[in-house]
Amino acid sequence: MDTNIAEPYLLTPGPITTSITTKEAMLHDWGSWDADFNEITAEVRQRLLRMANAEGTHTCVPIQGSGSFAVEATLGTLVPRDGKVLVLMNGAYGKRIGKSLDYMGRTHVAIDTGDYAPPTAAEVHAALEADPSITHVALVFCETSSGILNPVADIAAVVKGAGRSLIIDAMSAFGALPINAQLLPFDALISAANKCIEGVPGFGYAIIREEVLKESAGNAHSLSLDLYDQWQYMERCGQWRFTPPTHVVASFLQALKEHEAEGGVQGRLARYSRNRDRMVAGMRKLGFKTLLDDQWLSPIITTFFSPTDDSFDFKVFYDALKARGFIIYPGKLTEADSFRLGHIGQLNDAQVDGLLEAVAAVLDDMQINLNAG
Ligand SMILES: *Cc1c(COP(=O)(O)O)cnc(C)c1O
């Protein structure tokens, strides 16, 4: 069933195109204190823990707001006020972690490798050796601004070896890239409803090592972003502190069931990878170039250089694609003009082929032939 007739597909890194059944799951009103809703919350938390193979060692704490709220809440709850964070930056989301720490008054240092180059485990090792006052390392799993996958496993091993605490922003990775808490030593891993699990936006969550969270009382600078307090309250009465996004949580449970039915993380990884391969091959055929070499392309989102042709105008390109049913995403590079195409959400071969046809037609209309000369 084509459920999105007349609605454009979102080729963005969230919000993404959701299934009709996920949308339909919002057609009820729940009492935030009611047992029916508390059961939904409990099942969501448990399913997320299971997806990360984190049952028994970690707990899942959801928090109202977009993904950045969950990142800020996790940092503010786990990093004590006299802590010091090493932030690994290679794009906008790493930079945002630094900015959040500035706002909440936590000391931090950065390894900034620019627009996309990934930080290496050796660099992190050296930085931790050189500065024993660093208590935490913060890292982005898939840096959605370029689409690159950072070497999370290597860096996690180094952080653990140095006895520091690792916080991973896995916003655009969790649900599509295998993450096993028993093999990947993290203290916190953060994601949100509207990325690879394909829910609608409205809350984020952190999967936090329980023994670490237990020690975090009193760290938070913000009442509404205190994950320790949210966790304690939820454990006590099954409810969220303050009004939860009830419809969003209920539809997220439906999205989790559909994720499982698709084959879980492996199923989703397979579909997103196929979307990427088909999209990248088709775009290259039209003459576009990717920012990253093949080995770094993630199944989440790909950055393409904008054509240097004088008659290319991103706004015109964007509007023309939108008129044909596809919403693309602007680039976030400081060095070169670019745009991004997401591979996540309810997208399949038919939508990818539709997009490629639309791009070809729009280039024609703009009188641009990237394969000429
Ligand atoms: C989407 C995303 C976020 C959160 O962004 P919001 O706009 O606050 O939802 C954070 N980090 C990464 C890597 C992301 O992809």
XYZ file of N, CA, C and O in Angstrom, residues 248-362:
460
model
N 3.464 10.240 20.868
C 4.763 9.906 20.270
C 5.285 8.583 20.832
O 5.796 7.735 20.099
N 5.124 8.400 22.131
C 5.617 7.181 22.779
C 4.814 5.975 22.293
O 5.366 4.918 21.978
N 3.499 6.156 22.187
C 2.654 5.054 21.722
C 2.994 4.677 20.280
O 3.076 3.494 19.934
N 3.210 5.661 19.440
C 3.526 5.325 18.048
C 4.944 4.774 17.942
O 5.245 3.969 17.064
N 5.803 5.169 18.875
C 7.167 4.615 18.870
C 7.144 3.116 19.187
O 7.925 2.348 18.618
N 6.234 2.710 20.053
C 6.119 1.266 20.334
C 5.714 0.516 19.061
O 6.248 -0.549 18.754
N 4.789 1.102 18.303
C 4.407 0.498 17.019
C 5.626 0.442 16.080
O 5.893 -0.579 15.435
N 6.403 1.514 16.050
C 7.600 1.551 15.200
C 8.600 0.476 15.637
O 9.239 -0.169 14.799
N 8.714 0.267 16.942
C 9.623 -0.781 17.445
C 9.160 -2.164 17.005
O 9.982 -3.026 16.657
N 7.853 -2.377 17.005
C 7.333 -3.685 16.572
C 7.600 -3.885 15.078
O 7.935 -4.986 14.637
N 7.487 -2.815 14.310
C 7.749 -2.924 12.864
C 9.241 -3.129 12.604
O 9.633 -3.826 11.666
N 10.060 -2.524 13.446
C 11.511 -2.721 13.359
C 11.836 -4.191 13.579
O 12.602 -4.807 12.823
N 11.217 -4.772 14.590
C 11.437 -6.192 14.890
C 10.955 -7.064 13.720
O 11.648 -7.993 13.291
N 9.766 -6.724 13.185
C 9.192 -7.523 12.090
C 10.059 -7.463 10.830
O 10.077 -8.391 10.030
N 10.805 -6.377 10.679
C 11.666 -6.245 9.496
C 12.977 -7.015 9.675
O 13.809 -7.039 8.768
N 13.164 -7.605 10.833
C 14.409 -8.347 11.074
C 15.353 -7.593 11.990
O 16.557 -7.852 12.005
N 14.794 -6.650 12.736
C 15.583 -5.922 13.722
C 16.690 -5.106 13.066
O 16.546 -4.641 11.927
N 17.775 -4.947 13.795
C 18.886 -4.105 13.331
C 19.433 -4.628 11.988
O 19.703 -3.840 11.066
N 19.554 -5.941 11.862
C 20.121 -6.499 10.624
C 19.215 -6.220 9.428
O 19.687 -5.885 8.341
N 17.908 -6.350 9.642
C 16.957 -6.096 8.558
C 17.025 -4.651 8.103
O 17.009 -4.340 6.912
N 17.075 -3.768 9.079
C 17.111 -2.349 8.748
C 18.439 -1.973 8.098
O 18.467 -1.225 7.127
N 19.512 -2.514 8.621
C 20.825 -2.241 8.027
C 20.836 -2.682 6.559
O 21.364 -1.976 5.694
N 20.231 -3.824 6.283
C 20.226 -4.337 4.907
C 19.440 -3.395 3.985
O 19.895 -3.058 2.890
N 18.270 -2.953 4.438
C 17.462 -2.071 3.573
C 18.139 -0.716 3.377
O 18.220 -0.208 2.258
N 18.661 -0.140 4.471
C 19.314 1.164 4.344
C 20.568 1.065 3.468
O 20.881 1.988 2.712
N 21.287 -0.042 3.599
C 22.499 -0.202 2.785
C 22.125 -0.305 1.308
O 22.801 0.258 0.444
N 21.032 -1.017 1.045
C 20.579 -1.137 -0.344
C 20.142 0.239 -0.871
O 20.472 0.617 -2.000
N 19.449 1.000 -0.036
C 19.066 2.362 -0.446
C 20.306 3.185 -0.807
O 20.338 3.872 -1.823
N 21.312 3.103 0.058
C 22.542 3.875 -0.181
C 23.195 3.451 -1.487
O 23.538 4.286 -2.321
N 23.372 2.139 -1.657
C 24.089 1.661 -2.837
C 23.374 2.083 -4.124
O 24.000 2.529 -5.079
N 22.049 1.959 -4.112
C 21.262 2.296 -5.286
C 21.287 3.806 -5.545
O 21.405 4.260 -6.674
N 21.178 4.565 -4.459
C 21.158 6.022 -4.583
C 22.501 6.551 -5.062
O 22.580 7.363 -5.983
N 23.581 6.077 -4.429
C 24.920 6.568 -4.767
C 25.268 6.173 -6.209
O 25.767 7.000 -6.988
N 24.971 4.946 -6.600
C 25.275 4.506 -7.970
C 24.508 5.363 -8.979
O 25.070 5.831 -9.974
N 23.230 5.598 -8.689
C 22.408 6.382 -9.613
C 22.872 7.829 -9.699
O 22.917 8.424 -10.787
N 23.212 8.412 -8.567
C 23.671 9.806 -8.555
C 25.009 9.933 -9.279
O 25.257 10.903 -9.992
N 25.886 8.943 -9.093
C 27.182 8.996 -9.796
C 26.974 8.889 -11.300
O 27.661 9.551 -12.070
N 26.020 8.087 -11.690
C 25.715 7.938 -13.116
C 25.278 9.282 -13.700
O 25.577 9.615 -14.841
N 24.584 10.076 -12.872
C 24.156 11.399 -13.327
C 25.298 12.418 -13.274
O 25.119 13.553 -13.685
N 26.440 12.017 -12.722
C 27.604 12.896 -12.700
C 27.911 13.523 -11.351
O 28.833 14.329 -11.235
N 27.154 13.177 -10.315
C 27.427 13.739 -8.981
C 28.592 13.010 -8.323
O 28.855 11.831 -8.604
N 29.267 13.715 -7.416
C 30.373 13.117 -6.675
C 30.082 13.142 -5.180
O 29.544 14.127 -4.664
N 30.449 12.062 -4.491
C 30.247 12.015 -3.039
C 31.432 12.684 -2.335
O 32.562 12.671 -2.841
N 31.150 13.245 -1.176
C 32.230 13.832 -0.361
C 33.207 12.744 0.067
O 34.419 12.945 0.042
N 32.679 11.601 0.470
C 33.515 10.557 1.069
C 33.784 9.421 0.083
O 32.959 9.124 -0.780
N 34.936 8.788 0.265
C 35.239 7.566 -0.491
C 34.308 6.453 -0.025
O 33.779 6.488 1.093
N 34.176 5.445 -0.867
C 33.232 4.360 -0.591
C 33.393 3.751 0.807
O 32.408 3.450 1.470
N 34.622 3.588 1.264
C 34.834 2.911 2.552
C 34.214 3.669 3.731
O 33.961 3.089 4.786
N 33.976 4.971 3.546
C 33.430 5.769 4.652
C 31.934 6.040 4.513
O 31.331 6.642 5.390
N 31.344 5.638 3.410
C 29.917 5.940 3.204
C 29.072 5.142 4.193
O 29.193 3.927 4.288
N 28.189 5.827 4.914
C 27.337 5.129 5.883
C 26.000 4.797 5.239
O 25.601 5.419 4.257
N 25.300 3.830 5.796
C 23.963 3.523 5.292
C 22.901 4.489 5.817
O 21.718 4.219 5.713
N 23.327 5.608 6.396
C 22.393 6.550 7.026
C 22.105 7.741 6.110
O 20.962 8.063 5.829
N 23.181 8.393 5.663
C 23.027 9.610 4.853
C 24.321 9.805 4.065
O 25.399 9.440 4.540
N 24.204 10.369 2.866
C 25.392 10.601 2.036
C 25.438 12.060 1.606
O 24.414 12.641 1.226
N 26.627 12.644 1.687
C 26.839 14.018 1.243
C 27.345 14.030 -0.196
O 28.298 13.316 -0.523
N 26.702 14.831 -1.030
C 27.125 15.008 -2.428
C 27.585 16.453 -2.608
O 26.990 17.372 -2.037
N 28.636 16.633 -3.424
C 29.033 17.998 -3.769
C 27.982 18.585 -4.696
O 27.473 17.906 -5.589
N 27.670 19.856 -4.480
C 26.791 20.539 -5.421
C 27.548 20.722 -6.729
O 28.757 20.953 -6.711
N 26.870 20.664 -7.864
C 27.534 20.924 -9.138
C 28.137 22.334 -9.121
O 27.543 23.255 -8.549
N 29.300 22.486 -9.724
C 29.938 23.817 -9.759
C 29.395 24.640 -10.930
O 29.688 25.827 -11.040
N 28.632 23.989 -11.784
C 27.980 24.646 -12.920
C 27.286 25.950 -12.485
O 26.565 25.968 -11.489
N 27.492 27.022 -13.225
C 26.923 28.334 -12.878
C 25.402 28.301 -12.769
O 24.818 29.049 -11.983
N 24.771 27.461 -13.570
C 23.301 27.473 -13.551
C 22.724 26.602 -12.435
O 21.511 26.460 -12.337
N 23.588 26.037 -11.571
C 23.048 25.269 -10.431
C 22.743 26.201 -9.276
O 23.576 26.994 -8.830
N 21.521 26.091 -8.772
C 21.100 26.896 -7.623
C 20.395 25.930 -6.675
O 19.390 25.311 -7.044
N 20.912 25.790 -5.440
C 20.369 24.775 -4.529
C 18.874 24.975 -4.271
O 18.100 24.032 -4.256
N 18.490 26.222 -4.080
C 17.091 26.525 -3.773
C 16.166 26.058 -4.909
O 15.105 25.469 -4.665
N 16.582 26.329 -6.141
C 15.788 25.916 -7.306
C 15.722 24.386 -7.375
O 14.661 23.792 -7.582
N 16.882 23.755 -7.176
C 16.996 22.295 -7.187
C 16.078 21.692 -6.117
O 15.296 20.782 -6.372
N 16.164 22.263 -4.908
C 15.366 21.783 -3.773
C 13.871 21.882 -4.073
O 13.123 20.911 -3.919
N 13.439 23.060 -4.524
C 12.007 23.283 -4.764
C 11.487 22.375 -5.876
O 10.370 21.851 -5.788
N 12.300 22.183 -6.905
C 11.866 21.348 -8.032
C 11.746 19.877 -7.586
O 10.821 19.178 -7.985
N 12.667 19.435 -6.736
C 12.581 18.053 -6.236
C 11.380 17.905 -5.306
O 10.684 16.891 -5.324
N 11.128 18.936 -4.517
C 9.980 18.889 -3.615
C 8.686 18.778 -4.420
O 7.790 17.994 -4.077
N 8.603 19.532 -5.492
C 7.407 19.485 -6.349
C 7.229 18.090 -6.928
O 6.119 17.682 -7.254
N 8.321 17.354 -7.051
C 8.245 15.987 -7.568
C 8.147 14.945 -6.441
O 8.236 13.752 -6.676
N 8.020 15.419 -5.215
C 7.719 14.489 -4.125
C 8.892 14.075 -3.247
O 8.775 13.111 -2.492
N 10.003 14.827 -3.313
C 11.166 14.430 -2.495
C 11.773 15.640 -1.792
O 12.106 16.635 -2.432
N 11.900 15.538 -0.487
C 12.521 16.608 0.289
C 13.957 16.216 0.615
O 14.191 15.213 1.296
N 14.903 16.979 0.084
C 16.317 16.662 0.349
C 16.825 17.562 1.472
O 16.076 18.332 2.062
N 18.097 17.455 1.772
C 18.645 18.114 2.953
C 19.861 18.939 2.560
O 20.719 18.449 1.827
N 19.948 20.175 3.035
C 21.128 20.968 2.684
C 22.404 20.391 3.292
O 22.358 19.598 4.229
N 23.522 20.802 2.766
C 24.817 20.346 3.278
C 25.216 21.107 4.519
O 24.591 22.098 4.899
N 26.256 20.645 5.179
C 26.729 21.309 6.393
C 28.240 21.416 6.398
O 28.873 21.346 7.432
N 28.854 21.530 5.210
C 30.310 21.619 5.155
C 30.713 23.083 5.172
O 30.018 23.933 4.627
N 31.856 23.361 5.793
C 32.320 24.741 5.787
C 33.104 25.040 4.514
O 33.178 26.172 4.077
N 33.675 23.987 3.905
C 34.610 24.184 2.796
C 33.964 24.240 1.408
O 34.425 24.958 0.539
N 32.901 23.419 1.198
C 32.375 23.299 -0.164
C 30.860 23.236 -0.130
O 30.267 22.807 0.854
N 30.228 23.687 -1.227
C 28.771 23.580 -1.327
C 28.395 22.120 -1.508
O 29.004 21.404 -2.300
N 27.368 21.707 -0.778
C 27.001 20.294 -0.820
C 25.529 20.150 -0.454
O 24.882 21.101 -0.001
N 24.999 18.970 -0.662
C 23.670 18.629 -0.159
C 23.707 17.174 0.270
O 24.667 16.447 -0.021
N 22.672 16.767 1.020
C 22.676 15.404 1.554
C 21.396 14.666 1.172
O 20.332 15.278 1.069
N 21.551 13.380 0.991
C 20.401 12.500 0.763
C 20.408 11.423 1.834
O 21.393 10.702 1.995
N 19.300 11.332 2.567
C 19.193 10.330 3.620
C 18.734 8.998 3.053
O 18.046 8.945 2.025
N 19.135 7.936 3.741
C 18.746 6.583 3.310
C 17.794 5.937 4.297
O 17.407 4.790 4.114
N 17.421 6.666 5.339
C 16.623 6.081 6.425
C 15.155 6.492 6.304
O 14.819 7.416 5.579
N 14.296 5.801 7.040
C 12.858 6.038 6.943
C 12.222 5.036 5.990
O 12.877 4.113 5.510
N 10.938 5.228 5.758
C 10.192 4.284 4.910
C 10.532 4.493 3.439
O 9.737 5.006 2.652
N 11.740 4.104 3.058
C 12.212 4.228 1.677
C 12.636 2.861 1.186
O 13.268 2.100 1.926
N 12.305 2.593 -0.049
C 12.657 1.332 -0.682
C 13.123 1.613 -2.107
O 13.206 2.763 -2.520
N 13.389 0.532 -2.838
C 13.868 0.672 -4.220
C 12.997 1.635 -5.034
O 13.518 2.472 -5.772
N 11.686 1.505 -4.915
C 10.783 2.312 -5.745
C 10.991 3.807 -5.477
O 11.005 4.616 -6.408
N 11.161 4.173 -4.198
C 11.347 5.590 -3.872
C 12.723 6.066 -4.341
O 12.880 7.186 -4.802
N 13.730 5.202 -4.206
C 15.075 5.585 -4.648
C 15.067 5.804 -6.161
O 15.597 6.807 -6.664
N 14.428 4.904 -6.885
C 14.353 5.057 -8.338
C 13.563 6.314 -8.704
O 13.938 7.041 -9.627
N 12.494 6.571 -7.950
C 11.704 7.777 -8.189
C 12.536 9.033 -7.971
O 12.475 9.986 -8.752
N 13.335 9.015 -6.918
C 14.209 10.158 -6.637
C 15.191 10.367 -7.787
O 15.387 11.491 -8.254
N 15.818 9.287 -8.235
C 16.837 9.403 -9.293
C 16.213 9.944 -10.586
O 16.807 10.792 -11.250
N 15.011 9.499 -10.886
C 14.308 10.031 -12.066
C 14.034 11.511 -11.895
O 14.183 12.299 -12.824
N 13.609 11.876 -10.679
C 13.302 13.287 -10.412
C 14.559 14.144 -10.542
O 14.527 15.227 -11.135
N 15.686 13.662 -10.000
C 16.934 14.436 -10.083
C 17.324 14.614 -11.555
O 17.696 15.717 -11.989
N 17.213 13.552 -12.343
C 17.571 13.635 -13.768
C 16.688 14.667 -14.477
O 17.182 15.505 -15.246
N 15.393 14.630 -14.179
C 14.467 15.552 -14.833
C 14.747 17.003 -14.435
O 14.712 17.915 -15.264
N 15.050 17.196 -13.146
C 15.312 18.560 -12.658
C 16.605 19.109 -13.272
O 16.676 20.274 -13.681
